[in-house]
PDB file of C-alpha atoms in Angstrom:
ATOM      1  CA  MET A 239     117.804 -35.636  69.073  1.00 68.00           C
ATOM      2  CA  GLN A 240     116.704 -38.952  70.367  1.00 75.00           C
ATOM      3  CA  LEU A 241     115.918 -41.453  67.644  1.00 78.00           C
ATOM      4  CA  THR A 242     112.496 -42.839  68.232  1.00 83.00           C
ATOM      5  CA  ARG A 243     110.315 -44.760  65.867  1.00 81.00           C
ATOM      6  CA  ARG A 244     108.289 -41.587  65.211  1.00 81.00           C
ATOM      7  CA  ASN A 245     111.427 -39.561  64.395  1.00 80.00           C
ATOM      8  CA  VAL A 246     112.727 -42.240  62.013  1.00 77.00           C
ATOM      9  CA  LEU A 247     109.384 -42.378  60.179  1.00 80.00           C
ATOM     10  CA  GLY A 248     109.295 -38.562  59.936  1.00 78.00           C
ATOM     11  CA  LEU A 249     112.839 -38.347  58.616  1.00 77.00           C
ATOM     12  CA  THR A 250     112.172 -41.124  56.097  1.00 79.00           C
ATOM     13  CA  ALA A 251     109.022 -39.403  54.818  1.00 77.00           C
ATOM     14  CA  GLY A 252     110.883 -36.078  54.562  1.00 73.00           C
ATOM     15  CA  ALA A 253     113.776 -37.652  52.677  1.00 72.00           C
ATOM     16  CA  ALA A 254     111.381 -39.372  50.260  1.00 71.00           C
ATOM     17  CA  ALA A 255     109.497 -36.119  49.619  1.00 67.00           C
ATOM     18  CA  PHE A 256     112.773 -34.270  49.030  1.00 66.00           C
ATOM     19  CA  ALA A 257     113.989 -36.948  46.622  1.00 66.00           C
ATOM     20  CA  VAL A 258     110.778 -36.760  44.564  1.00 61.00           C
ATOM     21  CA  ALA A 259     110.606 -32.950  44.556  1.00 60.00           C
ATOM     22  CA  GLY A 260     114.331 -32.540  44.053  1.00 58.00           C
ATOM     23  CA  ALA A 261     114.257 -34.630  40.884  1.00 53.00           C
ATOM     24  CA  ARG A 262     111.717 -32.240  39.386  1.00 54.00           C
ATOM     25  CA  VAL A 263     113.666 -29.085  40.130  1.00 53.00           C
ATOM     26  CA  THR A 264     115.254 -27.629  37.015  1.00 53.00           C
ATOM     27  CA  PRO A 265     117.209 -24.413  36.833  1.00 56.00           C
ATOM     28  CA  ALA A 266     115.048 -21.440  35.987  1.00 66.00           C
ATOM     29  CA  PHE A 267     116.501 -19.338  33.226  1.00 70.00           C
ATOM     30  CA  ALA A 268     116.120 -15.605  33.166  1.00 72.00           C
ATOM     31  CA  SER A 269     113.671 -14.199  30.695  1.00 78.00           C
ATOM     32  CA  ALA A 270     114.311 -11.274  28.380  1.00 80.00           C
ATOM     33  CA  GLU A 271     112.144  -9.191  30.705  1.00 86.00           C
ATOM     34  CA  ASP A 272     114.330 -10.122  33.704  1.00 88.00           C
ATOM     35  CA  THR A 273     117.414  -9.058  31.785  1.00 89.00           C
ATOM     36  CA  GLU A 274     115.767  -5.818  30.674  1.00 91.00           C
ATOM     37  CA  LYS A 275     114.798  -5.110  34.295  1.00 92.00           C
ATOM     38  CA  SER A 276     118.374  -5.765  35.451  1.00 92.00           C
ATOM     39  CA  ILE A 277     119.699  -3.369  32.800  1.00 93.00           C
ATOM     40  CA  MET A 278     117.168  -0.720  33.844  1.00 94.00           C
ATOM     41  CA  ASP A 279     118.198  -1.200  37.489  1.00 94.00           C
ATOM     42  CA  PHE A 280     121.832  -0.623  36.491  1.00 94.00           C
ATOM     43  CA  THR A 281     121.101   2.430  34.352  1.00 95.00           C
ATOM     44  CA  GLY A 282     118.506   3.863  36.715  1.00 95.00           C
ATOM     45  CA  GLY A 283     116.011   3.934  33.857  1.00 93.00           C
ATOM     46  CA  ALA A 284     118.281   5.876  31.488  1.00 94.00           C
ATOM     47  CA  THR A 285     118.540   4.735  27.888  1.00 93.00           C
ATOM     48  CA  ALA A 286     121.922   3.321  26.923  1.00 95.00           C
ATOM     49  CA  GLY A 287     123.423   4.624  23.703  1.00 93.00           C
ATOM     50  CA  GLU A 288     125.325   2.672  21.094  1.00 92.00           C
ATOM     51  CA  GLY A 289     128.925   3.048  20.032  1.00 91.00           C
ATOM     52  CA  LYS A 290     131.904   3.748  22.266  1.00 95.00           C
ATOM     53  CA  ILE A 291     131.666   0.238  23.764  1.00 97.00           C
ATOM     54  CA  THR A 292     132.771  -2.924  21.974  1.00 97.00           C
ATOM     55  CA  LEU A 293     131.790  -6.386  23.160  1.00 97.00           C
ATOM     56  CA  THR A 294     133.832  -9.225  21.695  1.00 97.00           C
ATOM     57  CA  ALA A 295     132.373 -12.728  21.958  1.00 97.00           C
ATOM     58  CA  PRO A 296     132.452 -15.733  19.637  1.00 96.00           C
ATOM     59  CA  GLU A 297     129.525 -16.141  17.270  1.00 95.00           C
ATOM     60  CA  ILE A 298     129.496 -19.882  17.964  1.00 94.00           C
ATOM     61  CA  ALA A 299     130.722 -21.398  21.241  1.00 93.00           C
ATOM     62  CA  GLU A 300     131.214 -25.149  20.948  1.00 89.00           C
ATOM     63  CA  ASN A 301     131.445 -25.482  24.730  1.00 88.00           C
ATOM     64  CA  GLY A 302     129.290 -23.248  26.918  1.00 89.00           C
ATOM     65  CA  ASN A 303     131.482 -23.904  29.969  1.00 91.00           C
ATOM     66  CA  THR A 304     134.172 -21.413  28.971  1.00 93.00           C
ATOM     67  CA  VAL A 305     133.103 -18.718  26.564  1.00 95.00           C
ATOM     68  CA  PRO A 306     135.727 -15.958  26.241  1.00 96.00           C
ATOM     69  CA  VAL A 307     134.271 -12.458  26.388  1.00 97.00           C
ATOM     70  CA  SER A 308     135.993  -9.087  26.363  1.00 97.00           C
ATOM     71  CA  VAL A 309     134.693  -5.544  26.624  1.00 97.00           C
ATOM     72  CA  ASN A 310     136.457  -2.338  25.643  1.00 97.00           C
ATOM     73  CA  VAL A 311     135.218   1.241  25.976  1.00 97.00           C
ATOM     74  CA  GLU A 312     136.824   4.087  24.031  1.00 96.00           C
ATOM     75  CA  SER A 313     137.512   6.595  26.757  1.00 95.00           C
ATOM     76  CA  ALA A 314     140.128   9.092  27.872  1.00 94.00           C
ATOM     77  CA  MET A 315     139.627   7.713  31.419  1.00 95.00           C
ATOM     78  CA  GLU A 316     139.628  11.170  32.989  1.00 94.00           C
ATOM     79  CA  GLY A 317     137.071  13.831  33.819  1.00 92.00           C
ATOM     80  CA  ASP A 318     133.558  13.150  32.544  1.00 91.00           C
ATOM     81  CA  ASP A 319     134.947  10.643  30.014  1.00 94.00           C
ATOM     82  CA  LEU A 320     135.812   8.208  32.809  1.00 96.00           C
ATOM     83  CA  VAL A 321     134.260   4.743  32.657  1.00 97.00           C
ATOM     84  CA  GLU A 322     133.076   3.984  36.183  1.00 97.00           C
ATOM     85  CA  SER A 323     131.855   0.433  35.623  1.00 97.00           C
ATOM     86  CA  ILE A 324     130.924  -2.175  33.059  1.00 97.00           C
ATOM     87  CA  ILE A 325     128.411  -4.924  33.688  1.00 97.00           C
ATOM     88  CA  ILE A 326     127.925  -7.999  31.507  1.00 97.00           C
ATOM     89  CA  PHE A 327     124.543  -9.722  31.210  1.00 95.00           C
ATOM     90  CA  ALA A 328     123.580 -13.063  29.674  1.00 93.00           C
ATOM     91  CA  ASP A 329     119.839 -13.171  29.065  1.00 91.00           C
ATOM     92  CA  GLY A 330     119.521 -16.964  29.063  1.00 87.00           C
ATOM     93  CA  ASN A 331     121.378 -17.785  32.267  1.00 84.00           C
ATOM     94  CA  PRO A 332     119.626 -18.342  35.601  1.00 83.00           C
ATOM     95  CA  SER A 333     120.980 -14.993  36.813  1.00 86.00           C
ATOM     96  CA  PRO A 334     121.320 -12.397  34.018  1.00 90.00           C
ATOM     97  CA  ALA A 335     124.119 -10.356  35.633  1.00 93.00           C
ATOM     98  CA  VAL A 336     127.338 -12.250  35.047  1.00 93.00           C
ATOM     99  CA  ALA A 337     130.179  -9.881  35.933  1.00 96.00           C
ATOM    100  CA  THR A 338     130.767  -6.288  37.022  1.00 97.00           C
ATOM    101  CA  PHE A 339     134.035  -4.424  36.540  1.00 97.00           C
ATOM    102  CA  HIS A 340     134.861  -1.131  38.264  1.00 97.00           C
ATOM    103  CA  PHE A 341     137.433   1.352  36.959  1.00 97.00           C
ATOM    104  CA  THR A 342     139.247   4.437  38.183  1.00 96.00           C
ATOM    105  CA  GLU A 343     141.496   6.966  36.463  1.00 95.00           C
ATOM    106  CA  MET A 344     144.421   4.787  37.548  1.00 95.00           C
ATOM    107  CA  SER A 345     143.029   1.896  35.472  1.00 94.00           C
ATOM    108  CA  GLY A 346     144.441   3.518  32.361  1.00 94.00           C
ATOM    109  CA  GLU A 347     141.882   1.993  30.029  1.00 96.00           C
ATOM    110  CA  ALA A 348     138.428   0.465  30.278  1.00 96.00           C
ATOM    111  CA  LEU A 349     139.183  -3.066  29.165  1.00 97.00           C
ATOM    112  CA  ALA A 350     137.957  -6.278  30.772  1.00 97.00           C
ATOM    113  CA  THR A 351     138.305  -9.877  29.702  1.00 97.00           C
ATOM    114  CA  THR A 352     136.726 -12.914  31.290  1.00 96.00           C
ATOM    115  CA  ARG A 353     135.309 -16.330  30.562  1.00 96.00           C
ATOM    116  CA  MET A 354     131.710 -17.083  31.289  1.00 94.00           C
ATOM    117  CA  ARG A 355     129.401 -20.050  31.372  1.00 92.00           C
ATOM    118  CA  LEU A 356     126.428 -20.017  29.009  1.00 90.00           C
ATOM    119  CA  ALA A 357     123.627 -22.546  29.329  1.00 85.00           C
ATOM    120  CA  LYS A 358     122.220 -22.133  25.839  1.00 88.00           C
ATOM    121  CA  THR A 359     122.205 -19.854  22.806  1.00 92.00           C
ATOM    122  CA  GLN A 360     121.584 -16.357  24.075  1.00 93.00           C
ATOM    123  CA  ASN A 361     122.439 -12.681  23.952  1.00 94.00           C
ATOM    124  CA  VAL A 362     125.448 -11.374  25.814  1.00 96.00           C
ATOM    125  CA  ILE A 363     125.047  -7.704  26.691  1.00 96.00           C
ATOM    126  CA  ALA A 364     127.633  -5.254  28.016  1.00 97.00           C
ATOM    127  CA  VAL A 365     126.628  -1.907  29.529  1.00 97.00           C
ATOM    128  CA  ALA A 366     129.134   0.784  30.490  1.00 97.00           C
ATOM    129  CA  LYS A 367     128.422   3.558  32.991  1.00 97.00           C
ATOM    130  CA  MET A 368     130.283   6.813  32.394  1.00 96.00           C
ATOM    131  CA  LYS A 369     131.104   9.400  35.062  1.00 96.00           C
ATOM    132  CA  ASP A 370     128.878  11.986  33.336  1.00 94.00           C
ATOM    133  CA  GLY A 371     125.880   9.681  33.931  1.00 95.00           C
ATOM    134  CA  SER A 372     125.571   8.362  30.385  1.00 96.00           C
ATOM    135  CA  PHE A 373     125.426   4.693  29.472  1.00 97.00           C
ATOM    136  CA  PHE A 374     126.551   2.726  26.429  1.00 97.00           C
ATOM    137  CA  MET A 375     125.543  -0.785  25.443  1.00 97.00           C
ATOM    138  CA  ASP A 376     126.641  -3.465  23.000  1.00 97.00           C
ATOM    139  CA  LYS A 377     125.001  -6.830  22.395  1.00 96.00           C
ATOM    140  CA  LYS A 378     126.071 -10.049  20.673  1.00 96.00           C
ATOM    141  CA  GLN A 379     124.239 -13.335  20.214  1.00 96.00           C
ATOM    142  CA  VAL A 380     126.344 -16.388  21.060  1.00 95.00           C
ATOM    143  CA  LYS A 381     125.211 -19.733  19.666  1.00 94.00           C
ATOM    144  CA  VAL A 382     126.076 -22.483  22.152  1.00 92.00           C
ATOM    145  CA  THR A 383     126.296 -26.035  20.809  1.00 89.00           C
ATOM    146  CA  ILE A 384     126.912 -27.744  24.183  1.00 78.00           C
ATOM    147  CA  GLY A 385     125.428 -25.906  27.149  1.00 69.00           C
ATOM    148  CA  GLY A 386     127.618 -25.080  30.103  1.00 63.00           C
ATOM    149  CA  CYS A 387     124.969 -25.481  32.798  1.00 64.00           C
ATOM    150  CA  GLY A 388     124.092 -29.140  32.431  1.00 58.00           C
ATOM    151  CA  GLY A 389     122.164 -28.561  29.209  1.00 48.00           C
TER     152      GLY A 389
END
């Protein structure tokens, strides 16, 4: 590209517009409806039952940058009692789906542990998909004192 006076003026105007608009851009957080839609997409519209799955998360997270979360499903891990996958949602993050774990019979148990970033106080939701097509869900609210996403 040859730098002419017209090109320099165009680039300067574009950079100024980007600087002004970019300063106003804030991260959009998922709504409860977005999270509910993501859960329905995962379950295919089926209702998730309670029990069988245990979500462990701190009640209060002083730092939202590294919130430890673990999920365990009581399962024989064979036949129809096999846990195929577990997905973790955070309903206040920009993208509700945080992590997905897949299991096989060789996994031995349906246990997953991770650390996640939470922007603000919100619900953390774990949904397990069983081989027989059933789903189980557990939910915990985590109070975040210092947000992990610049908040």
